[in-house]
Tab-separated table of C-alpha atoms and ligand atoms in Angstrom:
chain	number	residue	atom	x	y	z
A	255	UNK	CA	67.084	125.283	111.044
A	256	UNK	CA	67.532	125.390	107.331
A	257	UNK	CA	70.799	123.879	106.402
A	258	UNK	CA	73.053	126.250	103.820
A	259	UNK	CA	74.882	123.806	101.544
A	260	UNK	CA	78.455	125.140	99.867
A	261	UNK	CA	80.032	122.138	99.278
A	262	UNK	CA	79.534	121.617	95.943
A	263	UNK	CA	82.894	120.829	94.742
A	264	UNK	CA	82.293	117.674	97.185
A	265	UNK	CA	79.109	116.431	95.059
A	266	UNK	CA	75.723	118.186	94.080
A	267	UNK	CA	72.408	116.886	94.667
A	268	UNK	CA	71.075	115.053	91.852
A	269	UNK	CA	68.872	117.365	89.988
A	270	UNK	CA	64.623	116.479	90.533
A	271	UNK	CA	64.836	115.975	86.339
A	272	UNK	CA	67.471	113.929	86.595
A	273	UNK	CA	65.991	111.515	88.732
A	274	UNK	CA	63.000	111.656	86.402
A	275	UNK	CA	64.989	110.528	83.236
A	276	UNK	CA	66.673	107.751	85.729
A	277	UNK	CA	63.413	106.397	87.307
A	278	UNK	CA	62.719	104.334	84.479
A	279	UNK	CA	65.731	102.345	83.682
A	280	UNK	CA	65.562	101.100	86.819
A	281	UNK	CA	62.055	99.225	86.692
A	282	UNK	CA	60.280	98.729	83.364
A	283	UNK	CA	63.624	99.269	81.024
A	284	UNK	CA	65.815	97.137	82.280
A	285	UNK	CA	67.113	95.531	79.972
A	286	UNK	CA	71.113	94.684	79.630
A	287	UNK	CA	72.019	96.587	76.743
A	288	UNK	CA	74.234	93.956	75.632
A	289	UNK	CA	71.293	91.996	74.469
A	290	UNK	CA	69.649	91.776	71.066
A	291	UNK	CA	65.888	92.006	71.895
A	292	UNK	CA	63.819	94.896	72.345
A	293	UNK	CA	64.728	95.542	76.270
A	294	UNK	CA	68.382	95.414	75.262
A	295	UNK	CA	67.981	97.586	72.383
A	296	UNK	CA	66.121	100.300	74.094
A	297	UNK	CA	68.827	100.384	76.590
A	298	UNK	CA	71.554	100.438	74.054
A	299	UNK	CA	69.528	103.411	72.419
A	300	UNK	CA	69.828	105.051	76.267
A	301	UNK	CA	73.298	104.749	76.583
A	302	UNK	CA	73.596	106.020	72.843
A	303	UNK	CA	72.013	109.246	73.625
A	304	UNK	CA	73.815	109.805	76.538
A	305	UNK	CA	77.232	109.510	74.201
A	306	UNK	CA	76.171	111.756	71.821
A	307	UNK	CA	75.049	114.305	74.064
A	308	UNK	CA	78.468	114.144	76.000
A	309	UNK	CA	80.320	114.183	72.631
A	310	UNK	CA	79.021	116.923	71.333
A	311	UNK	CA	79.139	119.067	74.310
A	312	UNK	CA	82.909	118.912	74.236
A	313	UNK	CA	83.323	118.988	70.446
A	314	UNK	CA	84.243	115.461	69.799
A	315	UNK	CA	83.217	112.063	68.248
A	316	UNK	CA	80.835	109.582	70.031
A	317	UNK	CA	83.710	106.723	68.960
A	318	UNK	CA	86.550	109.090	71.472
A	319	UNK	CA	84.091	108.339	74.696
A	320	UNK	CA	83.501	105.304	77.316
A	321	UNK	CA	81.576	105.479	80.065
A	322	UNK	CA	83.010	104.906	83.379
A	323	UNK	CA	82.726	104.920	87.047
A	324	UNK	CA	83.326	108.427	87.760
A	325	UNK	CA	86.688	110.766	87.849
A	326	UNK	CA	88.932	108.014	89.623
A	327	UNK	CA	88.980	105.891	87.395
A	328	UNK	CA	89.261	107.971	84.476
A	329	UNK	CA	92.018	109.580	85.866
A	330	UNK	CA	93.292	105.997	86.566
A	331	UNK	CA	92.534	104.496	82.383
A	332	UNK	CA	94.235	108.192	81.311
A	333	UNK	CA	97.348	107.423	83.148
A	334	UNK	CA	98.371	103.759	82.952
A	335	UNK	CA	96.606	103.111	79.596
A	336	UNK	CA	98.659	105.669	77.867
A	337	UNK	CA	101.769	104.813	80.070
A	338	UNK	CA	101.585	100.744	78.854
A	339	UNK	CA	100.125	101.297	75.859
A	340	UNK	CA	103.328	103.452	74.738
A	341	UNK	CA	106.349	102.418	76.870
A	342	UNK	CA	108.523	101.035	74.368
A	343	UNK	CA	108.073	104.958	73.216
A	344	UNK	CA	109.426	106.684	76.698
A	345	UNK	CA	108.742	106.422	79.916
A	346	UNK	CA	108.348	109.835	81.334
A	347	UNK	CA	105.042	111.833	82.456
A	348	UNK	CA	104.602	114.990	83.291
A	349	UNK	CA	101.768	116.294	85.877
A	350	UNK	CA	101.923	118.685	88.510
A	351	UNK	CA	102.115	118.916	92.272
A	352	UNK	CA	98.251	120.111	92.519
A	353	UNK	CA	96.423	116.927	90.939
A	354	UNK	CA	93.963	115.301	92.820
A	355	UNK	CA	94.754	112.126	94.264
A	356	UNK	CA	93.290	109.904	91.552
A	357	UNK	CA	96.241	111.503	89.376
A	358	UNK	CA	98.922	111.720	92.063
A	359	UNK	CA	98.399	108.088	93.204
A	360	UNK	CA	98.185	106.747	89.704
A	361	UNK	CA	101.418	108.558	88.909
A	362	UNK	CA	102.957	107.208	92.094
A	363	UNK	CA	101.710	103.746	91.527
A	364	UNK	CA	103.651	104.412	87.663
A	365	UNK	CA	106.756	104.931	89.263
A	366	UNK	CA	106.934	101.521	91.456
A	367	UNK	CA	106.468	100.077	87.894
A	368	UNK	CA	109.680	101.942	86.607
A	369	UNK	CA	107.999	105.129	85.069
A	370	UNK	CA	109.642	108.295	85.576
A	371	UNK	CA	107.289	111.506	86.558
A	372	UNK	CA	107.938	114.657	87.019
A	373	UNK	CA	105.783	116.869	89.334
A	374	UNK	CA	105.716	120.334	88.418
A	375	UNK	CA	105.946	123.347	90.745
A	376	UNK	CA	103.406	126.004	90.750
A	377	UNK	CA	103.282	129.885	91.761
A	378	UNK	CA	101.472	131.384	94.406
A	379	UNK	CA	98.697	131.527	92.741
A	380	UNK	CA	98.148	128.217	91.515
A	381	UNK	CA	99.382	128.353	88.220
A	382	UNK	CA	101.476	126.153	86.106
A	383	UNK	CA	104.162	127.767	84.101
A	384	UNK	CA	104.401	126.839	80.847
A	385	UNK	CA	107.945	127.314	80.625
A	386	UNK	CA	108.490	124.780	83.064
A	387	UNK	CA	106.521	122.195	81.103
A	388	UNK	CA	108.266	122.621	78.035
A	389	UNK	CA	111.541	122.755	80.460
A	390	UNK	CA	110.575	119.226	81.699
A	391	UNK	CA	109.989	117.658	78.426
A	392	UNK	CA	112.540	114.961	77.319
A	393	UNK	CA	112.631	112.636	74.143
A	394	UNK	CA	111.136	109.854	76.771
A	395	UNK	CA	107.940	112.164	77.618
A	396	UNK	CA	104.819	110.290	76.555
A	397	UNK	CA	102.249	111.677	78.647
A	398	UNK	CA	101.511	115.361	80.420
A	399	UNK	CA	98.638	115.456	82.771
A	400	UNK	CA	97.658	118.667	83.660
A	401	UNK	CA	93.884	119.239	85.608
A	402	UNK	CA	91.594	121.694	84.164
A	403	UNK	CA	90.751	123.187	87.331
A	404	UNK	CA	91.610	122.114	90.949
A	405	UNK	CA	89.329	120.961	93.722
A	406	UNK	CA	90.657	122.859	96.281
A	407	UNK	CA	91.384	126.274	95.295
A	408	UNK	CA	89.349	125.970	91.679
A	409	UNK	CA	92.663	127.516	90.348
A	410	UNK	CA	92.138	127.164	85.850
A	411	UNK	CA	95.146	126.384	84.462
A	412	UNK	CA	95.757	127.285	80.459
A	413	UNK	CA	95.178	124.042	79.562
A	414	UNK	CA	94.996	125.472	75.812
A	415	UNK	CA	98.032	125.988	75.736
A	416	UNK	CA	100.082	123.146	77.754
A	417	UNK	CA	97.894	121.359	75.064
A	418	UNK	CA	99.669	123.030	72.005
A	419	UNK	CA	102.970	122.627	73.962
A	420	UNK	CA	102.304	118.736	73.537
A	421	UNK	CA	101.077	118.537	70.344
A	422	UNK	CA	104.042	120.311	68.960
A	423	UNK	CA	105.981	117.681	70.649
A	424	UNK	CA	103.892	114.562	69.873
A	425	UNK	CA	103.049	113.951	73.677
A	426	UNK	CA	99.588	112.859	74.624
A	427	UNK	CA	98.213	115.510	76.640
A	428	UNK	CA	95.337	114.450	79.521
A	429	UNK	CA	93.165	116.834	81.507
A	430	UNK	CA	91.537	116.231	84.501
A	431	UNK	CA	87.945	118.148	83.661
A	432	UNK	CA	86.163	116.763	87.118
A	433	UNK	CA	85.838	120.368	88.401
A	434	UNK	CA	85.609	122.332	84.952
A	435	UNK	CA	83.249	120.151	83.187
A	436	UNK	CA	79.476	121.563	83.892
A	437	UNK	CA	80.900	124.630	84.988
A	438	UNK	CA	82.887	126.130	81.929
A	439	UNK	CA	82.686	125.680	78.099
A	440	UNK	CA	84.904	122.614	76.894
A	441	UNK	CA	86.034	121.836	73.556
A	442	UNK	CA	88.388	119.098	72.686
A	443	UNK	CA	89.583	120.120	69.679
A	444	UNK	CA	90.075	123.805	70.570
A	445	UNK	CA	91.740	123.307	73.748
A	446	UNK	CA	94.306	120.191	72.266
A	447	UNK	CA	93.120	117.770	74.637
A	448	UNK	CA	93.654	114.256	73.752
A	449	UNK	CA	92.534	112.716	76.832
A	450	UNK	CA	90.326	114.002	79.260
A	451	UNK	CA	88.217	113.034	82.892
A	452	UNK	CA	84.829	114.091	83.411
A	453	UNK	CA	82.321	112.634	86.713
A	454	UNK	CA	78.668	113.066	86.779
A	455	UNK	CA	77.724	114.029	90.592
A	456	UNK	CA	79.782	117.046	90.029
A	457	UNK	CA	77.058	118.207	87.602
A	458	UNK	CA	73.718	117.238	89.623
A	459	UNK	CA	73.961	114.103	88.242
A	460	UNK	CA	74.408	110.420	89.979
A	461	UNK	CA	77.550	109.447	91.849
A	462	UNK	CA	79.558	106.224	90.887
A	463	UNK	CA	79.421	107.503	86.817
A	464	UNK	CA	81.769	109.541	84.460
A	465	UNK	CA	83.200	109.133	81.293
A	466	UNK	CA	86.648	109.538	79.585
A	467	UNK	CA	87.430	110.946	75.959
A	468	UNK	CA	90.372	110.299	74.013
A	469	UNK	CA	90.793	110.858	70.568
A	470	UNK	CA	90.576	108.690	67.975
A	471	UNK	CA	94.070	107.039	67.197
A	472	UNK	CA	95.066	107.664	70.864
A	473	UNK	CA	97.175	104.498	71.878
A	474	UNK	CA	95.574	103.580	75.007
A	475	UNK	CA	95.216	100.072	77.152
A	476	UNK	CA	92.256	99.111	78.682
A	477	UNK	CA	91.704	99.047	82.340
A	478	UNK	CA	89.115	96.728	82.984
A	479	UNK	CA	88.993	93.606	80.793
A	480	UNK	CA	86.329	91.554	80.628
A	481	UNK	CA	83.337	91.776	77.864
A	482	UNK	CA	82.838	93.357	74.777
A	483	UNK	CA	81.094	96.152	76.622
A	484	UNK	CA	82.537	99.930	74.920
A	485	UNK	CA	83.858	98.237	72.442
A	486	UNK	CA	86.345	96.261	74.512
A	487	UNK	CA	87.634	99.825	75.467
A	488	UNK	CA	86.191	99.099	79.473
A	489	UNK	CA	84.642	95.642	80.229
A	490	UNK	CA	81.522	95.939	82.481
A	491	UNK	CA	77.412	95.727	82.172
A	492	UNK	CA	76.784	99.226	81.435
A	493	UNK	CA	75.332	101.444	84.427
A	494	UNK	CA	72.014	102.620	82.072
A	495	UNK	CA	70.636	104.251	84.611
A	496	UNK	CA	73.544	106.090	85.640
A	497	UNK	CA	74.592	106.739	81.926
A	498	UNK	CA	71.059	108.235	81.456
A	499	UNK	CA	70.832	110.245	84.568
A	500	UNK	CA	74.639	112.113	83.322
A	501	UNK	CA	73.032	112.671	79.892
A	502	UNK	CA	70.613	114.943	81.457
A	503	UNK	CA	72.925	116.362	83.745
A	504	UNK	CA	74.795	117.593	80.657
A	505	UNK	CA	72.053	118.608	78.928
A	506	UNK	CA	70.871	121.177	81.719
A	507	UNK	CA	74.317	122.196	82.638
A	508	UNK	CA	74.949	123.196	78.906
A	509	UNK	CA	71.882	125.110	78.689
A	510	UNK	CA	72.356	126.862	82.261
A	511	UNK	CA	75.949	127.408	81.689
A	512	UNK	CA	76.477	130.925	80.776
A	513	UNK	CA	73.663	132.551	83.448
A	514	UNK	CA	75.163	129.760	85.981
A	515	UNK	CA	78.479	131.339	84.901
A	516	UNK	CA	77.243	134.922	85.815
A	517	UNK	CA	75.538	134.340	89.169
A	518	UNK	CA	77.848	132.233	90.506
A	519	UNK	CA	80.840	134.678	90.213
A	520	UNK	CA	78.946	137.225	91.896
A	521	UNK	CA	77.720	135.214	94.938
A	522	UNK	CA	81.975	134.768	94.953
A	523	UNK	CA	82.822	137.817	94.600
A	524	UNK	CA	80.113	138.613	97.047
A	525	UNK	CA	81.891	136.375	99.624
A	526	UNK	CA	85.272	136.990	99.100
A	527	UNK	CA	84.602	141.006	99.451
A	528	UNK	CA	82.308	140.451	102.348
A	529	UNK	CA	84.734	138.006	104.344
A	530	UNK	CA	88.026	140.483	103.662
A	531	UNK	CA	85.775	143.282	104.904
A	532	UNK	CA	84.435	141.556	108.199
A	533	UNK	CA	87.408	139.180	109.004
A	534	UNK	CA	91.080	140.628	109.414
A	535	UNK	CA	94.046	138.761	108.647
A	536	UNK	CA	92.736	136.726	106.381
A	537	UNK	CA	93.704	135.336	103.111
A	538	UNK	CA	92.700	134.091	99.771
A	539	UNK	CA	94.615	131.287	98.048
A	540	UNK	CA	94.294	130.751	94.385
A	541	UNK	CA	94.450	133.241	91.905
A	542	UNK	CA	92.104	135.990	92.339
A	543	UNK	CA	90.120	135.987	89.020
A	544	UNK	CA	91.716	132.262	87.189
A	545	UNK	CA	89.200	130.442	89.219
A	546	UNK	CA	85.995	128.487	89.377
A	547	UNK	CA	83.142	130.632	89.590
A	548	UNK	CA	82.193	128.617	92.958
A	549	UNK	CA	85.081	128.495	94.951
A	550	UNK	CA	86.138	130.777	97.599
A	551	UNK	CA	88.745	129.419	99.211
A	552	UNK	CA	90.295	130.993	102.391
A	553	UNK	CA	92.753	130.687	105.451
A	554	UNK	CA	92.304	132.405	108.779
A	555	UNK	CA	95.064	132.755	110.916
A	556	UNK	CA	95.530	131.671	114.373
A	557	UNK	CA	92.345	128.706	114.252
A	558	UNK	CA	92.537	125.447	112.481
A	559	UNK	CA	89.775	124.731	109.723
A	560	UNK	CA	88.194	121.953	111.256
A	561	UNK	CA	87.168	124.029	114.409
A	562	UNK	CA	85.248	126.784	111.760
A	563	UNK	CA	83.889	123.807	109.676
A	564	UNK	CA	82.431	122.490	113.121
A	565	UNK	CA	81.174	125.683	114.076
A	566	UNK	CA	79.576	126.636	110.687
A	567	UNK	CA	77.775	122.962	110.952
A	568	UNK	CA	76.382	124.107	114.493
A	569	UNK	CA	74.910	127.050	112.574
A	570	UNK	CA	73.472	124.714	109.783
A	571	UNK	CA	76.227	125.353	107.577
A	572	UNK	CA	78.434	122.814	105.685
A	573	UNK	CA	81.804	123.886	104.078
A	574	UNK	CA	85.230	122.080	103.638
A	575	UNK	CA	88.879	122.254	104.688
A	576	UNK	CA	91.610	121.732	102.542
A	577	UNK	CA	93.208	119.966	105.407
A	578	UNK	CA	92.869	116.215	105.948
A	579	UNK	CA	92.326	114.699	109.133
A	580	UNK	CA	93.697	111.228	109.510
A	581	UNK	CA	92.956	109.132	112.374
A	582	UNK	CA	93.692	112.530	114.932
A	583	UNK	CA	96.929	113.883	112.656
A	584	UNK	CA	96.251	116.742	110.364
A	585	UNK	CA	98.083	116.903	107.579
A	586	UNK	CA	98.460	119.956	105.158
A	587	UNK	CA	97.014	120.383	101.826
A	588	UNK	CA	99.177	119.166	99.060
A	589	UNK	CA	97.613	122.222	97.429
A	590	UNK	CA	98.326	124.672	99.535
A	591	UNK	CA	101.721	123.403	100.559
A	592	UNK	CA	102.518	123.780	96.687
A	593	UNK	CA	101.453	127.061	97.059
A	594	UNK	CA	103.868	127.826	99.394
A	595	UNK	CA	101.061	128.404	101.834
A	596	UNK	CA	102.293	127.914	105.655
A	597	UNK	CA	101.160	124.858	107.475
A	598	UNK	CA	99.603	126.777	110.230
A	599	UNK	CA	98.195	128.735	107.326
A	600	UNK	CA	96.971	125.835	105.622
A	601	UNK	CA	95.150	124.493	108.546
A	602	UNK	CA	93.630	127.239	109.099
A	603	UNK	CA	91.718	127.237	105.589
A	604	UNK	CA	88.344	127.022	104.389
A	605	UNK	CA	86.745	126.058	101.186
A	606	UNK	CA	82.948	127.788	100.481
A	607	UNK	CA	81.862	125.513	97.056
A	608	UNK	CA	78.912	127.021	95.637
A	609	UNK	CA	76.052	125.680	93.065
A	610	UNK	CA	72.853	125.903	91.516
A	611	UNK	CA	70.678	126.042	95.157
A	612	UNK	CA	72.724	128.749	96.334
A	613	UNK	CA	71.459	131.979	96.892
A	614	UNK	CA	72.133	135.320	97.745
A	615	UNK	CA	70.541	134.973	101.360
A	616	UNK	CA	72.931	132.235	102.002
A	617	UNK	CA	75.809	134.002	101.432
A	618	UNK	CA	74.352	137.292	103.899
A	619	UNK	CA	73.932	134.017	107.011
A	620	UNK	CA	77.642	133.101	106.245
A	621	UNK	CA	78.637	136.977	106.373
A	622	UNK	CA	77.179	137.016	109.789
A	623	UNK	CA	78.153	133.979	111.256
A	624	UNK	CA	82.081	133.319	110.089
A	625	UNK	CA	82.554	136.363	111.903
A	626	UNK	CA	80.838	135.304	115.214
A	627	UNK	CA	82.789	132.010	114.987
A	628	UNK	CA	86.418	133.769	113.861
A	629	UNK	CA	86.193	136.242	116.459
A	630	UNK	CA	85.058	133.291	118.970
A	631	UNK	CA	87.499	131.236	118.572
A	632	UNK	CA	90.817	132.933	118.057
A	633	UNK	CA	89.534	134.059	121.367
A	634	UNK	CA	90.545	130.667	122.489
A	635	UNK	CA	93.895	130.089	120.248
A	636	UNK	CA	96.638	130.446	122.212
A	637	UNK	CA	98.245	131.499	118.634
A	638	UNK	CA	96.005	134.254	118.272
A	639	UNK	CA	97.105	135.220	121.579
A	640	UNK	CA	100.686	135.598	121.241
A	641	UNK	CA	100.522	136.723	117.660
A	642	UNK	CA	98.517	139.883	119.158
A	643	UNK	CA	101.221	140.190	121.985
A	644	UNK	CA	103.717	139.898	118.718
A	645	UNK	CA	105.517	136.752	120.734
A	646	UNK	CA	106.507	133.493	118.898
A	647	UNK	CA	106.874	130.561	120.960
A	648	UNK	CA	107.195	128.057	118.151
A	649	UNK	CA	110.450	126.456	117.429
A	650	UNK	CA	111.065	127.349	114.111
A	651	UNK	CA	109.409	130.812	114.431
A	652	UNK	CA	107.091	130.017	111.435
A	653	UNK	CA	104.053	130.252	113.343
A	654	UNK	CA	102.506	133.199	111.799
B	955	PLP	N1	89.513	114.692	90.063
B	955	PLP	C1	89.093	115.804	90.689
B	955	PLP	C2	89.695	117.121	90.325
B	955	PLP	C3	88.103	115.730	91.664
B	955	PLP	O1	87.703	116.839	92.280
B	955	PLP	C4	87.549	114.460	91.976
B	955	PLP	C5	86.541	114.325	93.031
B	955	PLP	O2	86.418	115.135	93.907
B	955	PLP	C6	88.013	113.333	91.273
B	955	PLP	C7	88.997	113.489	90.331
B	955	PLP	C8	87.446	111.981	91.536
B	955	PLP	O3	86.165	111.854	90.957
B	955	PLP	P1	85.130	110.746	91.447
B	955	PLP	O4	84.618	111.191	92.775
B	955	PLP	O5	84.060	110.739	90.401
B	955	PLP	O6	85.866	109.458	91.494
């Protein structure tokens, strides 16, 4: 059976050139590019590249980057290296209630440590409002963190412009690019970011590798301390072969950007059309059009999303839920509960990621079969049941 992939917003596959650039950093160039002889220095030169290339895909200088693990832990330097690098300034951050976890966490762990954050609402669609940022701002703000475009629901907020908001206030402003960068143009200096989290195996590059800007003159603390590596900005032996294989992975998403751009919005708009016409009562969260070319996100009432993503994986398909599934309890999307999305609504949703091996025929074999598997099992929900009888037997008569 050939398996359909559309889980990209999960991780890509690491692109066959890529690999190529990796292959040799891992054998005959070796080196530790902290050294001074020719194996170091080659490596150095590696790692080098790979800066520039990153730098000037977002507009900025190769002295505002570090490498790093990947998105968590440039979400996590962001955070608490602006927060302790400026607390005799204020001790207030702003974010909002759709960050990933790597922002939400970090915020959290702020707040044991006596910061103060505020979480901002969002509408139904997804979106921050910009009044509400400027609402929250106090002379103690030092720090809004605002993602570029979500995970879940691939929901692009105008970062521009909550940007501008903090510059005209002299707040550091931090974006979390994980899900933008690769997939839409980015530029620094345009967009008033001062701070911003980028991960390679979101791009068809290697997993366990990212990088963070920050302008020059940011006031930051390091994370990891240790050696001189980045300039003492994040102690470590530098992952060369990583840092290589994320310098190609830029270079072909900037060059396939704009036709990537194109064809991916159609396969969505493909989806979401075909799924609304074969599937009732269904719907889409995130705003319609301020979203990631790949992500169709949906919930289908009456069936939880784990059942469909089971089914669809029977069929050779693999999608996500929005829902997590701890140890047997589900829990709802933070997302989606910020929404205002229903928990029975929320469990009940399914996230289609698309990328670069995607195709047109991929999308007809999940027209056919989300259908079969829909109609199957809300056959079996005893919610489906009484919502077609128009009884509600839950407590609170949210059910539907
Ligand atoms: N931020 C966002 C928006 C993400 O989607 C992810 C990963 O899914 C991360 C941060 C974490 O990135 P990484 O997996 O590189 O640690």
């Amino acid at each position: 059976m050939k398996r359909i992939y559309l889980d990209y917003s999960a991780t890509t596959p690491v692109h066959p050139d890529v690999v190529t650039a990796m292959l040799p950093y891992f054998t005959e160039k070796f080196g530790n590019a902290s050294t001074i002889y020719s194996y170091g220095r080659e490596t150095r030169k590696a790692v080098e590249e790979t800066r520039e290339i990153f730098a000037k895909m977002i507009g900025a200088d190769q002295s505002e980057t570090i490498f790093t693990s990947g998105g968590t832990e440039s979400d996590n330097h962001a955070i608490k290296g602006v927060a302790y690098a400026n607390k005799t300034k204020g001790n207030h951050i702003i974010t909002c209630k759709l960050e990933h976890h790597a922002v939400l966490e970090t915020c959290h762990f702020l707040e044991k440590e006596g910061f103060k954050v505020t979480y901002l609402p969002v509408d139904a669609d997804g979106l921050v409002n910009l009044l509400d940022v400027k609402k929250a701002i106090t002379d103690r703000t030092i720090l809004i963190s605002i993602m570029m475009a979500n995970n879940e629901i691939g929901v692009i907020q105008p970062v521009s412009e909550i940007g501008k908001l903090a510059r005209e206030h002299k707040i550091y402003f931090h974006t979390d690019a994980v899900q933008a960068f690769g997939a839409l143009p980015i530029d620094v200096e345009k967009m008033n970011i001062d701070l911003m989290s980028v991960s390679s195996h979101k791009l068809y590059g290697p997993k366990g590798v990212g990088a963070l800007y920050f302008r020059k003159g940011t006031k930051i603390f390091p994370l990891i301390h240790g050696g001189e590596q980045e300039k003492r900005r994040r102690a470590g032996t530098e992952n060369v072969a990583g840092i290589v294989g994320f310098g190609r992975a830029c270079e072909i998403a900037q060059k396939e950007m704009s036709s990537e751009v194109k064809r991916l919005t159609a396969l969505r708009e493909k989806l979401i059309k075909g799924l609304f016409k074969r599937i009732p009562e269904i719907t889409l969260n995130g705003h319609p059009e301020k979203r990631l070319p790949n992500n169709v996100n949906i919930s289908v009432k009456y069936i939880e999303g784990e059942s469909m993503i089971l089914n669809l994986d029977l069929e050779g398909i693999c999608a996500s839920t929005g829902s997590a599934c701890t140890s047997g309890s589900l829990e709802p999307s933070h997302v989606l509960t910020a929404l205002g999305v229903s928990a029975e609504h929320s469990h009940g949703s399914i996230r289609f990621s698309m990328g670069k091996f995607t195709t047109v025929e991929d999308i007809d074999t999940v027209l056919t079969k989300m259908p079969e598997i829909v109609d199957r099992l809300r056959k079996l929900s005893p919610l489906y049941k009484q919502g077609k009888s128009g009884e509600c037997n839950c407590k609170d008569g949210n059910c539907r």
